[in-house]
Every structure is written in C-alpha cells, then in structure tokens.
mmCIF file of C-alpha atoms and ligand atoms in Angstrom:
data_model
loop_
_atom_site.group_PDB
_atom_site.id
_atom_site.type_symbol
_atom_site.label_atom_id
_atom_site.label_comp_id
_atom_site.label_asym_id
_atom_site.label_seq_id
_atom_site.Cartn_x
_atom_site.Cartn_y
_atom_site.Cartn_z
ATOM 1 C CA UNK Y 720 0.903 19.680 18.533
ATOM 2 C CA UNK Y 721 4.556 18.656 18.710
ATOM 3 C CA UNK Y 722 5.402 15.436 16.847
ATOM 4 C CA UNK Y 723 8.235 13.276 18.180
ATOM 5 C CA UNK Y 724 9.923 10.500 16.231
ATOM 6 C CA UNK Y 725 11.449 7.714 18.391
ATOM 7 C CA UNK Y 726 12.907 4.209 17.909
ATOM 8 C CA UNK Y 727 10.809 1.273 19.154
ATOM 9 C CA UNK Y 728 12.169 0.865 22.698
ATOM 10 C CA UNK Y 729 10.026 -0.647 25.505
ATOM 11 C CA UNK Y 730 9.409 2.849 26.906
ATOM 12 C CA UNK Y 731 8.302 4.250 23.564
ATOM 13 C CA UNK Y 732 6.021 1.249 22.919
ATOM 14 C CA UNK Y 733 4.295 1.635 26.278
ATOM 15 C CA UNK Y 734 3.902 5.380 25.669
ATOM 16 C CA UNK Y 735 2.403 4.552 22.243
ATOM 17 C CA UNK Y 736 -0.005 2.047 23.787
ATOM 18 C CA UNK Y 737 -1.072 4.643 26.379
ATOM 19 C CA UNK Y 738 -1.745 7.196 23.625
ATOM 20 C CA UNK Y 739 -3.800 4.689 21.610
ATOM 21 C CA UNK Y 740 -5.785 3.464 24.637
ATOM 22 C CA UNK Y 741 -6.466 7.122 25.470
ATOM 23 C CA UNK Y 742 -8.049 7.693 22.044
ATOM 24 C CA UNK Y 743 -5.007 9.248 20.341
ATOM 25 C CA UNK Y 744 -3.108 8.442 17.141
ATOM 26 C CA UNK Y 745 0.375 6.923 16.704
ATOM 27 C CA UNK Y 746 2.275 6.205 13.476
ATOM 28 C CA UNK Y 747 4.074 2.855 13.566
ATOM 29 C CA UNK Y 748 6.158 0.735 11.207
ATOM 30 C CA UNK Y 749 4.841 -2.426 9.569
ATOM 31 C CA UNK Y 750 6.642 -4.680 7.081
ATOM 32 C CA UNK Y 751 4.598 -3.123 4.234
ATOM 33 C CA UNK Y 752 4.295 0.636 4.903
ATOM 34 C CA UNK Y 753 3.905 2.832 8.010
ATOM 35 C CA UNK Y 754 0.430 2.808 9.559
ATOM 36 C CA UNK Y 755 -1.527 5.526 11.397
ATOM 37 C CA UNK Y 756 -3.042 3.634 14.332
ATOM 38 C CA UNK Y 757 -6.031 4.242 16.610
ATOM 39 C CA UNK Y 758 -8.111 2.055 18.960
ATOM 40 C CA UNK Y 759 -10.484 0.344 16.517
ATOM 41 C CA UNK Y 760 -13.151 0.033 19.252
ATOM 42 C CA UNK Y 761 -13.187 3.799 19.914
ATOM 43 C CA UNK Y 762 -15.336 5.641 17.337
ATOM 44 C CA UNK Y 763 -13.951 9.070 18.174
ATOM 45 C CA UNK Y 764 -10.385 7.843 17.747
ATOM 46 C CA UNK Y 765 -11.288 6.251 14.411
ATOM 47 C CA UNK Y 766 -12.917 9.497 13.292
ATOM 48 C CA UNK Y 767 -9.665 11.272 14.168
ATOM 49 C CA UNK Y 768 -7.810 9.081 11.607
ATOM 50 C CA UNK Y 769 -10.126 10.228 8.818
ATOM 51 C CA UNK Y 770 -9.715 13.857 9.874
ATOM 52 C CA UNK Y 771 -5.919 13.846 10.139
ATOM 53 C CA UNK Y 772 -5.396 12.091 6.794
ATOM 54 C CA UNK Y 773 -8.129 13.999 4.961
ATOM 55 C CA UNK Y 774 -9.506 10.590 4.015
ATOM 56 C CA UNK Y 775 -12.902 10.294 2.265
ATOM 57 C CA UNK Y 776 -15.377 8.945 4.878
ATOM 58 C CA UNK Y 777 -16.493 6.082 2.594
ATOM 59 C CA UNK Y 778 -13.020 4.485 2.400
ATOM 60 C CA UNK Y 779 -12.809 1.766 5.098
ATOM 61 C CA UNK Y 780 -9.770 1.048 7.294
ATOM 62 C CA UNK Y 781 -7.758 -2.104 7.980
ATOM 63 C CA UNK Y 782 -7.904 -3.474 11.539
ATOM 64 C CA UNK Y 783 -4.561 -4.795 12.823
ATOM 65 C CA UNK Y 784 -4.485 -7.681 15.298
ATOM 66 C CA UNK Y 785 -1.745 -9.593 17.130
ATOM 67 C CA UNK Y 786 -3.136 -13.098 16.477
ATOM 68 C CA UNK Y 787 -5.702 -15.067 14.486
ATOM 69 C CA UNK Y 788 -7.678 -15.483 17.738
ATOM 70 C CA UNK Y 789 -7.917 -11.701 18.071
ATOM 71 C CA UNK Y 790 -9.220 -11.609 14.468
ATOM 72 C CA UNK Y 791 -11.876 -14.204 15.377
ATOM 73 C CA UNK Y 792 -13.264 -11.792 17.996
ATOM 74 C CA UNK Y 793 -14.069 -9.092 15.422
ATOM 75 C CA UNK Y 794 -15.173 -11.010 12.300
ATOM 76 C CA UNK Y 795 -16.574 -14.358 11.129
ATOM 77 C CA UNK Y 796 -13.277 -16.088 10.515
ATOM 78 C CA UNK Y 797 -14.146 -18.956 8.136
ATOM 79 C CA UNK Y 798 -12.053 -22.056 7.292
ATOM 80 C CA UNK Y 799 -10.428 -20.407 4.281
ATOM 81 C CA UNK Y 800 -9.379 -17.494 6.510
ATOM 82 C CA UNK Y 801 -7.904 -19.991 8.983
ATOM 83 C CA UNK Y 802 -5.944 -21.704 6.230
ATOM 84 C CA UNK Y 803 -4.610 -18.433 4.826
ATOM 85 C CA UNK Y 804 -3.754 -17.008 8.248
ATOM 86 C CA UNK Y 805 -1.869 -20.198 9.073
ATOM 87 C CA UNK Y 806 0.168 -19.810 5.878
ATOM 88 C CA UNK Y 807 0.685 -16.042 5.628
ATOM 89 C CA UNK Y 808 0.220 -14.454 9.079
ATOM 90 C CA UNK Y 809 1.954 -12.582 10.440
ATOM 91 C CA UNK Y 810 2.510 -10.940 7.066
ATOM 92 C CA UNK Y 811 1.320 -8.707 4.208
ATOM 93 C CA UNK Y 812 -2.140 -10.222 3.697
ATOM 94 C CA UNK Y 813 -5.411 -8.447 4.607
ATOM 95 C CA UNK Y 814 -8.600 -10.533 4.713
ATOM 96 C CA UNK Y 815 -12.082 -9.131 4.079
ATOM 97 C CA UNK Y 816 -14.641 -10.999 6.212
ATOM 98 C CA UNK Y 817 -18.122 -10.401 7.694
ATOM 99 C CA UNK Y 818 -17.884 -7.857 10.530
ATOM 100 C CA UNK Y 819 -19.077 -8.760 14.058
ATOM 101 C CA UNK Y 820 -21.308 -6.236 15.862
ATOM 102 C CA UNK Y 821 -18.624 -5.312 18.446
ATOM 103 C CA UNK Y 822 -16.602 -3.622 15.689
ATOM 104 C CA UNK Y 823 -17.817 -0.026 15.092
ATOM 105 C CA UNK Y 824 -19.380 0.402 11.626
ATOM 106 C CA UNK Y 825 -17.271 3.504 11.070
ATOM 107 C CA UNK Y 826 -14.068 1.414 10.862
ATOM 108 C CA UNK Y 827 -15.582 -0.235 7.766
ATOM 109 C CA UNK Y 828 -17.214 2.957 6.472
ATOM 110 C CA UNK Y 829 -20.563 1.279 7.138
ATOM 111 C CA UNK Y 830 -19.868 -1.919 5.142
ATOM 112 C CA UNK Y 831 -21.047 -5.249 6.627
ATOM 113 C CA UNK Y 832 -17.456 -6.557 6.244
ATOM 114 C CA UNK Y 833 -14.170 -5.706 7.943
ATOM 115 C CA UNK Y 834 -10.562 -5.825 6.698
ATOM 116 C CA UNK Y 835 -8.203 -7.556 9.137
ATOM 117 C CA UNK Y 836 -4.486 -8.264 9.133
ATOM 118 C CA UNK Y 837 -1.720 -9.436 11.488
ATOM 119 C CA UNK Y 838 1.491 -7.572 10.552
ATOM 120 C CA UNK Y 839 4.926 -9.179 10.959
ATOM 121 C CA UNK Y 840 7.070 -6.168 11.877
ATOM 122 C CA UNK Y 841 8.313 -6.855 15.443
ATOM 123 C CA UNK Y 842 7.564 -3.292 16.593
ATOM 124 C CA UNK Y 843 4.008 -3.512 15.194
ATOM 125 C CA UNK Y 844 3.392 -6.844 16.901
ATOM 126 C CA UNK Y 845 4.751 -5.613 20.230
ATOM 127 C CA UNK Y 846 2.635 -2.464 19.960
ATOM 128 C CA UNK Y 847 -0.511 -4.529 19.273
ATOM 129 C CA UNK Y 848 0.231 -6.830 22.187
ATOM 130 C CA UNK Y 849 0.896 -3.896 24.533
ATOM 131 C CA UNK Y 850 -2.298 -2.113 23.453
ATOM 132 C CA UNK Y 851 -4.423 -5.220 23.934
ATOM 133 C CA UNK Y 852 -6.989 -3.767 21.543
ATOM 134 C CA UNK Y 853 -7.430 -4.111 17.759
ATOM 135 C CA UNK Y 854 -5.802 -1.140 16.027
ATOM 136 C CA UNK Y 855 -7.389 0.484 12.971
ATOM 137 C CA UNK Y 856 -4.621 1.791 10.726
ATOM 138 C CA UNK Y 857 -4.530 3.111 7.183
ATOM 139 C CA UNK Y 858 -1.196 4.065 5.643
ATOM 140 C CA UNK Y 859 0.295 7.019 7.551
ATOM 141 C CA UNK Y 860 0.292 9.496 4.638
ATOM 142 C CA UNK Y 861 -1.951 12.424 3.851
ATOM 143 C CA UNK Y 862 -4.687 11.224 1.489
ATOM 144 C CA UNK Y 863 -3.402 11.546 -2.095
ATOM 145 C CA UNK Y 864 0.313 11.162 -1.224
ATOM 146 C CA UNK Y 865 2.351 7.934 -1.687
ATOM 147 C CA UNK Y 866 2.311 5.577 1.308
ATOM 148 C CA UNK Y 867 5.229 6.196 3.686
ATOM 149 C CA UNK Y 868 8.008 3.585 3.734
ATOM 150 C CA UNK Y 869 10.276 5.489 6.139
ATOM 151 C CA UNK Y 870 9.626 7.455 9.331
ATOM 152 C CA UNK Y 871 10.827 10.642 7.566
ATOM 153 C CA UNK Y 872 8.014 10.250 4.993
ATOM 154 C CA UNK Y 873 5.473 10.186 7.837
ATOM 155 C CA UNK Y 874 7.050 13.281 9.369
ATOM 156 C CA UNK Y 875 6.895 15.078 5.993
ATOM 157 C CA UNK Y 876 3.115 14.464 5.822
ATOM 158 C CA UNK Y 877 1.920 14.500 9.446
ATOM 159 C CA UNK Y 878 4.328 16.770 11.381
ATOM 160 C CA UNK Y 879 2.306 18.729 13.942
ATOM 161 C CA UNK Y 880 -0.789 16.549 13.486
ATOM 162 C CA UNK Y 881 0.078 13.516 15.642
ATOM 163 C CA UNK Y 882 2.078 13.195 18.872
ATOM 164 C CA UNK Y 883 4.313 10.179 18.094
ATOM 165 C CA UNK Y 884 5.976 8.353 15.208
ATOM 166 C CA UNK Y 885 7.677 5.044 16.033
ATOM 167 C CA UNK Y 886 10.763 4.789 13.815
ATOM 168 C CA UNK Y 887 11.427 1.224 12.680
ATOM 169 C CA UNK Y 888 13.653 2.081 9.717
ATOM 170 C CA UNK Y 889 12.745 1.467 6.057
ATOM 171 C CA UNK Y 890 9.895 -1.014 5.438
ATOM 172 C CA UNK Y 891 10.912 -4.424 4.044
ATOM 173 C CA UNK Y 892 8.092 -4.866 1.504
ATOM 174 C CA UNK Y 893 7.497 -1.197 0.606
ATOM 175 C CA UNK Y 894 4.000 -1.667 -0.882
ATOM 176 C CA UNK Y 895 0.687 -2.025 0.963
ATOM 177 C CA UNK Y 896 -0.626 -5.503 1.832
ATOM 178 C CA UNK Y 897 -2.576 -7.761 -0.513
ATOM 179 C CA UNK Y 898 -6.290 -7.161 0.119
ATOM 180 C CA UNK Y 899 -8.200 -10.431 -0.348
ATOM 181 C CA UNK Y 900 -11.991 -10.672 -0.305
ATOM 182 C CA UNK Y 901 -13.151 -13.918 1.329
ATOM 183 C CA UNK Y 902 -16.877 -13.199 1.251
ATOM 184 C CA UNK Y 903 -17.450 -14.823 -2.178
ATOM 185 C CA UNK Y 904 -17.183 -18.476 -3.186
ATOM 186 C CA UNK Y 905 -13.555 -18.036 -4.313
ATOM 187 C CA UNK Y 906 -10.962 -15.585 -2.958
ATOM 188 C CA UNK Y 907 -10.694 -12.326 -4.940
ATOM 189 C CA UNK Y 908 -7.668 -10.016 -4.802
ATOM 190 C CA UNK Y 909 -8.927 -6.440 -4.524
ATOM 191 C CA UNK Y 910 -5.440 -4.941 -4.175
ATOM 192 C CA UNK Y 911 -2.330 -6.905 -5.260
ATOM 193 C CA UNK Y 912 0.564 -7.044 -2.768
ATOM 194 C CA UNK Y 913 3.478 -9.218 -1.682
ATOM 195 C CA UNK Y 914 1.233 -12.260 -1.165
ATOM 196 C CA UNK Y 915 0.448 -13.161 -4.777
ATOM 197 C CA UNK Y 916 -2.720 -14.619 -6.376
ATOM 198 C CA UNK Y 917 -0.636 -17.667 -7.356
ATOM 199 C CA UNK Y 918 0.270 -18.282 -3.689
ATOM 200 C CA UNK Y 919 -3.380 -17.966 -2.618
ATOM 201 C CA UNK Y 920 -4.547 -20.275 -5.434
ATOM 202 C CA UNK Y 921 -2.007 -22.928 -4.453
ATOM 203 C CA UNK Y 922 -3.680 -23.069 -1.042
ATOM 204 C CA UNK Y 923 -7.340 -22.413 -1.885
ATOM 205 C CA UNK Y 924 -7.593 -24.032 -5.318
ATOM 206 C CA UNK Y 925 -8.608 -20.800 -7.063
ATOM 207 C CA UNK Y 926 -8.001 -17.062 -6.754
ATOM 208 C CA UNK Y 927 -9.233 -14.236 -8.958
ATOM 209 C CA UNK Y 928 -7.964 -10.685 -9.378
ATOM 210 C CA UNK Y 929 -10.801 -8.139 -9.304
ATOM 211 C CA UNK Y 930 -11.623 -6.401 -12.568
ATOM 212 C CA UNK Y 931 -10.694 -2.810 -11.841
ATOM 213 C CA UNK Y 932 -7.450 -3.717 -10.074
ATOM 214 C CA UNK Y 933 -5.380 -3.627 -13.266
ATOM 215 C CA UNK Y 934 -7.577 -1.580 -15.629
ATOM 216 C CA UNK Y 935 -9.869 1.443 -15.302
ATOM 217 C CA UNK Y 936 -13.402 0.664 -14.118
ATOM 218 C CA UNK Y 937 -15.924 0.603 -16.963
ATOM 219 C CA UNK Y 938 -18.911 2.967 -16.866
ATOM 220 C CA UNK Y 939 -21.585 1.566 -14.566
ATOM 221 C CA UNK Y 940 -19.168 -1.061 -13.177
ATOM 222 C CA UNK Y 941 -19.220 -1.088 -9.381
ATOM 223 C CA UNK Y 942 -15.917 -1.040 -7.491
ATOM 224 C CA UNK Y 943 -15.403 -4.178 -5.377
ATOM 225 C CA UNK Y 944 -13.380 -2.078 -2.921
ATOM 226 C CA UNK Y 945 -14.199 1.542 -2.078
ATOM 227 C CA UNK Y 946 -10.450 2.324 -2.287
ATOM 228 C CA UNK Y 947 -10.615 1.692 -6.049
ATOM 229 C CA UNK Y 948 -13.154 4.455 -6.543
ATOM 230 C CA UNK Y 949 -11.030 7.227 -5.162
ATOM 231 C CA UNK Y 950 -8.531 9.200 -7.130
ATOM 232 C CA UNK Y 951 -5.307 7.464 -6.332
ATOM 233 C CA UNK Y 952 -1.935 9.036 -5.618
ATOM 234 C CA UNK Y 953 -0.663 10.706 -8.776
ATOM 235 C CA UNK Y 954 2.778 12.296 -9.030
ATOM 236 C CA UNK Y 955 3.033 16.027 -9.793
ATOM 237 C CA UNK Y 956 4.546 15.138 -13.173
ATOM 238 C CA UNK Y 957 2.644 13.332 -15.928
ATOM 239 C CA UNK Y 958 3.588 9.655 -15.871
ATOM 240 C CA UNK Y 959 3.519 7.209 -18.794
ATOM 241 C CA UNK Y 960 4.364 3.482 -18.636
ATOM 242 C CA UNK Y 961 6.035 1.599 -21.487
ATOM 243 C CA UNK Y 962 5.867 -2.166 -21.912
ATOM 244 C CA UNK Y 963 7.246 -4.601 -24.485
ATOM 245 C CA UNK Y 964 10.671 -5.755 -25.633
ATOM 246 C CA UNK Y 965 13.332 -3.949 -23.521
ATOM 247 C CA UNK Y 966 15.106 -2.456 -26.571
ATOM 248 C CA UNK Y 967 11.844 -1.066 -27.981
ATOM 249 C CA UNK Y 968 10.828 0.259 -24.551
ATOM 250 C CA UNK Y 969 14.166 2.070 -24.173
ATOM 251 C CA UNK Y 970 13.965 3.512 -27.677
ATOM 252 C CA UNK Y 971 10.380 4.786 -27.122
ATOM 253 C CA UNK Y 972 11.335 6.296 -23.766
ATOM 254 C CA UNK Y 973 14.406 8.038 -25.246
ATOM 255 C CA UNK Y 974 12.264 9.593 -27.996
ATOM 256 C CA UNK Y 975 9.699 11.044 -25.589
ATOM 257 C CA UNK Y 976 12.386 12.146 -23.123
ATOM 258 C CA UNK Y 977 14.290 14.100 -25.770
ATOM 259 C CA UNK Y 978 11.180 16.098 -26.675
ATOM 260 C CA UNK Y 979 10.078 16.759 -23.074
ATOM 261 C CA UNK Y 980 11.188 19.391 -20.596
ATOM 262 C CA UNK Y 981 12.191 18.446 -17.051
ATOM 263 C CA UNK Y 982 11.737 14.696 -17.533
ATOM 264 C CA UNK Y 983 12.989 11.724 -15.556
ATOM 265 C CA UNK Y 984 13.132 8.021 -16.449
ATOM 266 C CA UNK Y 985 12.069 5.400 -13.906
ATOM 267 C CA UNK Y 986 13.979 2.252 -14.912
ATOM 268 C CA UNK Y 987 14.208 -1.264 -13.527
ATOM 269 C CA UNK Y 988 17.653 -2.501 -14.568
ATOM 270 C CA UNK Y 989 20.716 -0.303 -14.301
ATOM 271 C CA UNK Y 990 22.050 -0.347 -17.877
ATOM 272 C CA UNK Y 991 23.570 3.129 -18.355
ATOM 273 C CA UNK Y 992 24.157 2.513 -22.089
ATOM 274 C CA UNK Y 993 20.350 2.474 -22.642
ATOM 275 C CA UNK Y 994 19.693 6.033 -21.518
ATOM 276 C CA UNK Y 995 23.128 7.711 -21.667
ATOM 277 C CA UNK Y 996 23.217 10.868 -19.565
ATOM 278 C CA UNK Y 997 19.436 11.306 -19.413
ATOM 279 C CA UNK Y 998 18.123 11.728 -15.858
ATOM 280 C CA UNK Y 999 17.264 8.191 -14.625
ATOM 281 C CA UNK Y 1000 16.130 6.696 -11.306
ATOM 282 C CA UNK Y 1001 16.621 2.929 -10.922
ATOM 283 C CA UNK Y 1002 14.173 1.060 -8.707
ATOM 284 C CA UNK Y 1003 15.762 -2.365 -9.119
ATOM 285 C CA UNK Y 1004 15.796 -5.328 -11.485
ATOM 286 C CA UNK Y 1005 13.838 -7.750 -9.304
ATOM 287 C CA UNK Y 1006 10.228 -7.063 -8.318
ATOM 288 C CA UNK Y 1007 10.890 -7.266 -4.556
ATOM 289 C CA UNK Y 1008 13.478 -4.528 -4.820
ATOM 290 C CA UNK Y 1009 11.271 -2.439 -7.127
ATOM 291 C CA UNK Y 1010 8.424 -2.731 -4.598
ATOM 292 C CA UNK Y 1011 10.694 -1.590 -1.780
ATOM 293 C CA UNK Y 1012 12.073 1.396 -3.707
ATOM 294 C CA UNK Y 1013 8.962 2.591 -5.560
ATOM 295 C CA UNK Y 1014 7.340 5.030 -3.103
ATOM 296 C CA UNK Y 1015 10.665 6.548 -2.128
ATOM 297 C CA UNK Y 1016 11.369 7.145 -5.819
ATOM 298 C CA UNK Y 1017 7.930 8.713 -6.390
ATOM 299 C CA UNK Y 1018 8.437 11.071 -3.459
ATOM 300 C CA UNK Y 1019 11.852 12.043 -4.894
ATOM 301 C CA UNK Y 1020 10.290 12.838 -8.292
ATOM 302 C CA UNK Y 1021 7.730 15.099 -6.626
ATOM 303 C CA UNK Y 1022 10.310 16.767 -4.365
ATOM 304 C CA UNK Y 1023 12.402 17.589 -7.441
ATOM 305 C CA UNK Y 1024 9.448 19.037 -9.347
ATOM 306 C CA UNK Y 1025 9.810 16.549 -12.252
ATOM 307 C CA UNK Y 1026 7.146 17.294 -14.902
ATOM 308 C CA UNK Y 1027 7.362 14.202 -17.140
ATOM 309 C CA UNK Y 1028 7.965 10.651 -15.841
ATOM 310 C CA UNK Y 1029 8.740 7.844 -18.288
ATOM 311 C CA UNK Y 1030 8.596 4.489 -16.664
ATOM 312 C CA UNK Y 1031 9.557 0.934 -17.679
ATOM 313 C CA UNK Y 1032 6.553 -1.321 -16.832
ATOM 314 C CA UNK Y 1033 7.562 -4.324 -14.691
ATOM 315 C CA UNK Y 1034 6.373 -7.813 -15.731
ATOM 316 C CA UNK Y 1035 2.974 -8.601 -14.173
ATOM 317 C CA UNK Y 1036 4.189 -11.760 -12.451
ATOM 318 C CA UNK Y 1037 4.509 -12.408 -8.713
ATOM 319 C CA UNK Y 1038 5.103 -9.225 -6.737
ATOM 320 C CA UNK Y 1039 5.568 -7.453 -10.106
ATOM 321 C CA UNK Y 1040 1.766 -7.420 -10.347
ATOM 322 C CA UNK Y 1041 1.589 -5.201 -7.252
ATOM 323 C CA UNK Y 1042 4.304 -2.854 -8.534
ATOM 324 C CA UNK Y 1043 2.520 -2.607 -11.901
ATOM 325 C CA UNK Y 1044 -0.829 -1.982 -10.127
ATOM 326 C CA UNK Y 1045 0.571 1.042 -8.223
ATOM 327 C CA UNK Y 1046 2.283 2.396 -11.364
ATOM 328 C CA UNK Y 1047 -0.876 1.994 -13.463
ATOM 329 C CA UNK Y 1048 -2.819 3.976 -10.904
ATOM 330 C CA UNK Y 1049 -0.094 6.619 -10.505
ATOM 331 C CA UNK Y 1050 -0.119 7.096 -14.302
ATOM 332 C CA UNK Y 1051 -3.941 7.049 -14.585
ATOM 333 C CA UNK Y 1052 -3.548 3.884 -16.729
ATOM 334 C CA UNK Y 1053 -1.420 5.657 -19.382
ATOM 335 C CA UNK Y 1054 0.330 2.569 -20.801
ATOM 336 C CA UNK Y 1055 2.128 2.345 -24.166
ATOM 337 C CA UNK Y 1056 2.639 -1.160 -25.601
ATOM 338 C CA UNK Y 1057 5.784 -0.739 -27.729
ATOM 339 C CA UNK Y 1058 5.253 -4.145 -29.326
ATOM 340 C CA UNK Y 1059 1.945 -2.944 -30.787
ATOM 341 C CA UNK Y 1060 2.131 0.829 -31.295
HETATM 342 O O1 LIG H 880 -0.132 -2.744 4.196
HETATM 343 C C1 LIG H 880 -1.187 -2.208 4.512
HETATM 344 O O2 LIG H 880 -2.295 -2.721 4.240
HETATM 345 C C2 LIG H 880 -1.108 -0.871 5.240
HETATM 346 C C3 LIG H 880 -0.483 -1.111 6.610
HETATM 347 C C4 LIG H 880 -0.506 0.104 7.483
HETATM 348 O O3 LIG H 880 -1.102 -2.206 7.231
HETATM 349 N N1 LIG H 880 -2.423 -0.266 5.360
HETATM 350 C C5 LIG H 880 -3.069 0.261 4.293
HETATM 351 O O4 LIG H 880 -4.300 0.806 4.594
HETATM 352 O O5 LIG H 880 -2.634 0.233 3.150
HETATM 353 P P1 LIG H 880 -5.100 1.761 3.608
HETATM 354 O O6 LIG H 880 -6.192 2.321 4.411
HETATM 355 O O7 LIG H 880 -4.164 2.734 3.012
HETATM 356 O O8 LIG H 880 -5.741 0.801 2.543
HETATM 357 C C6 LIG H 880 -6.819 -0.040 2.904
HETATM 358 C C7 LIG H 880 -7.449 -0.600 1.645
HETATM 359 C C8 LIG H 880 -8.289 0.434 0.932
HETATM 360 O O9 LIG H 880 -8.106 0.281 -0.465
HETATM 361 C C9 LIG H 880 -9.711 0.065 1.337
HETATM 362 O O10 LIG H 880 -10.641 0.436 0.374
HETATM 363 C C10 LIG H 880 -9.611 -1.453 1.476
HETATM 364 O O11 LIG H 880 -8.313 -1.668 2.039
HETATM 365 N N2 LIG H 880 -10.631 -1.967 2.429
HETATM 366 C C11 LIG H 880 -10.677 -1.787 3.762
HETATM 367 N N3 LIG H 880 -11.768 -2.363 4.297
HETATM 368 C C12 LIG H 880 -12.429 -2.940 3.276
HETATM 369 C C13 LIG H 880 -13.653 -3.684 3.173
HETATM 370 N N4 LIG H 880 -14.398 -3.952 4.253
HETATM 371 N N5 LIG H 880 -14.045 -4.109 1.948
HETATM 372 C C14 LIG H 880 -13.293 -3.833 0.849
HETATM 373 N N6 LIG H 880 -12.125 -3.126 0.889
HETATM 374 C C15 LIG H 880 -11.711 -2.681 2.062
HETATM 375 MG MG1 LIG H 881 -3.389 4.202 1.870
#
C-alpha cells in the first residue's frame, strides 16, 4: 500500500473521512501526539488498528469525539465528567467511564469501561466533525516505539501500512493525554499528562495518582490500566535517571559517562560548563518544553545507535510528573538518587 502524507486541507479531510467511514485507517495530528484513527463503531476497522500497530489485544483504545454530547452517546457521562469536560475539553484529558452497549467491546479490549477524549487540534476536530462517527485512535506508532510527535515519525513507523497521514506539524504538548479513571469515588490518574492531578483536584476536591504510574507494580498487584502491564517503549541504549541537587546530578552523570562507550546525556537546562564536550541533548528547562521535545530526542538517540543514556530527572511537579513518568518507564525505573547514594 502506498502511504501519502498531506497537510490538512478541506480536500484531504474529506478524503480522510471517506477512508475512515469505509473502514480504513488514517493517521492524524492531535495536540498531544499523532493518532491512528478508525471508525470506533466498526469492529473490523478497530481490529485493523491492533494488527497494523502490532498492539497486544488486551490493551484498550481511546475513543475520540467532537463534543461532550457525542461522548454522552457512548458512555455514562456522570456529573464529574461534565465538570471536567467543561474545564478541559477540547484538550489533553481522557476520561474512563462505563461503556454503553452501542460501543463495540473490542474498542475497550472487553472492559466494561471506555476511554473518551475530545482533542483540541483544529485538524483533529474538523476530521471528527466530517466523519460524524466516534474515532478510536491509539498513538500512531508501532507498538514498542515512542509516540509520534511529527508526521515524519508516523511515516518512519507506518509507511506502506496505511493510506494517509494528515500532516499538522509538530504536536504542541508532545506527550499522550492524561488518562483519568472516573469509575471510583474519587478521580484517579492512570497516566499523567498535561492536565495535572492538581488541576483535577482543584475542580473535584480530590485526585489520586494510581500506584504503578510512578513505580514498578509490586508482585500480585493488579494494574489499574492494561497499558501499565505491557512492556513500555524502551530505547535501544540502557537509560538511567539521576535526581537530586543539580551539581551532584551533573557530577554523577559525568562519572558514568566517562566510563561508558557511546553514551549521550539527556539534560534539561543548557549549561555547557556542566558537561564540557560530552555528547549532550537538551530537552528544555521548563517541563512544557521538555514534554514537547522528549519523544523526538528519544527517537534521535535510537537513530544514532546510542548505547548508554544518562538523563537528568525532571521535578515531579505539574507537567514534569508526566515527563518523569515516561522517563521512568523508558529506563525500566532505573533511578539514582544522588542525594542518598
Ligand atoms: O494523547 C493521547 O491519548 C493519544 C492521542 C492519539 O489521543 N492516544 C494515546 O492512545 O495515547 P494509546 O492507545 O497509545 O494509549 C491509551 C492508554 C493506554 O495506556 C490504555 O491502557 C489506556 O489508555 N486505556 C484505554 N482504555 C482504557 C480503559 N477502558 N480503562 C483503563 N485504561 C484504558
Ligand atoms: Mg501509545
């Protein structure tokens, strides 16, 4: 199959909608990462997503809608959901709610719940409106690769496997949406993202972060989200995170770097005096910038065959929590606390 990559003109959006309504797949930009979309009401199309990505069949998908009313048609949208949608939709917040029977079980990998989100990227919203159907869409990468934040990343992974990629430029947020479980008494963050637990708590009174989001699952502990069970993206090189006082972090990183072959440092703030002429990639001093740059940086490390990655851990506040979450998983929770060790 030939894959074409086109900007989001009216013609391209109506072609995309025709492909999706016909049971095919289209990659499209969202404000978080690129999604691989199919008609959520068409089981065969949904099955195609799993096949193309090589996604484990027990990992459920997120359903994208163009309004809160469209979300109400597919799940039991409670008052808390209404409050959160009012505050954060369209935007990077996915809500887990009881699934209505019209939504195929396969979208949710058989779970009684469904994940739903209204994205804010204009091309995504126009595509959803043109389709007139809810669109199931995981990130548009091959399973096990970093989520794509540019059309070229999608092409690298899915060239020849899908007919169309809508190019909307680099994604604003750069990390996947916050996944928030609303089926318990209090909201629980299953996957941190740009909408923070603090923001949710301000609106709902309380908000928890699931055990297992920021540490490895204990033996016998059940994963609140199937996505947590699966081996996450890991770079080709072995990654270690370092946290603590910036001077101690830099000194520990320099020591390991100088003994390693083919290493690269992933740093937050550009302070060349810290690392001298050692190979360093900067992802940005503020968490929003680090979020936006992270997956591009990880793809670059892989493309350059880096074997050892030494990474400054971002503070776990605000969006930093999401950046830290992805880095912890990429490093298989290999974290050195330089204030303690
Ligand atoms: O930003 C995003 O969320 C992007 C864009 C394309 O919208 N999508 C995305 O989808 O990241 P995906 O499939 O890569 O991640 C979906 C996550 C998985 O960790 C999955 O386990 C979780 O959401 N999930 C989906 N449905 C769920 C459910 N019913 N209960 C618990 N977790 C669920
Ligand atoms: Mg994904």
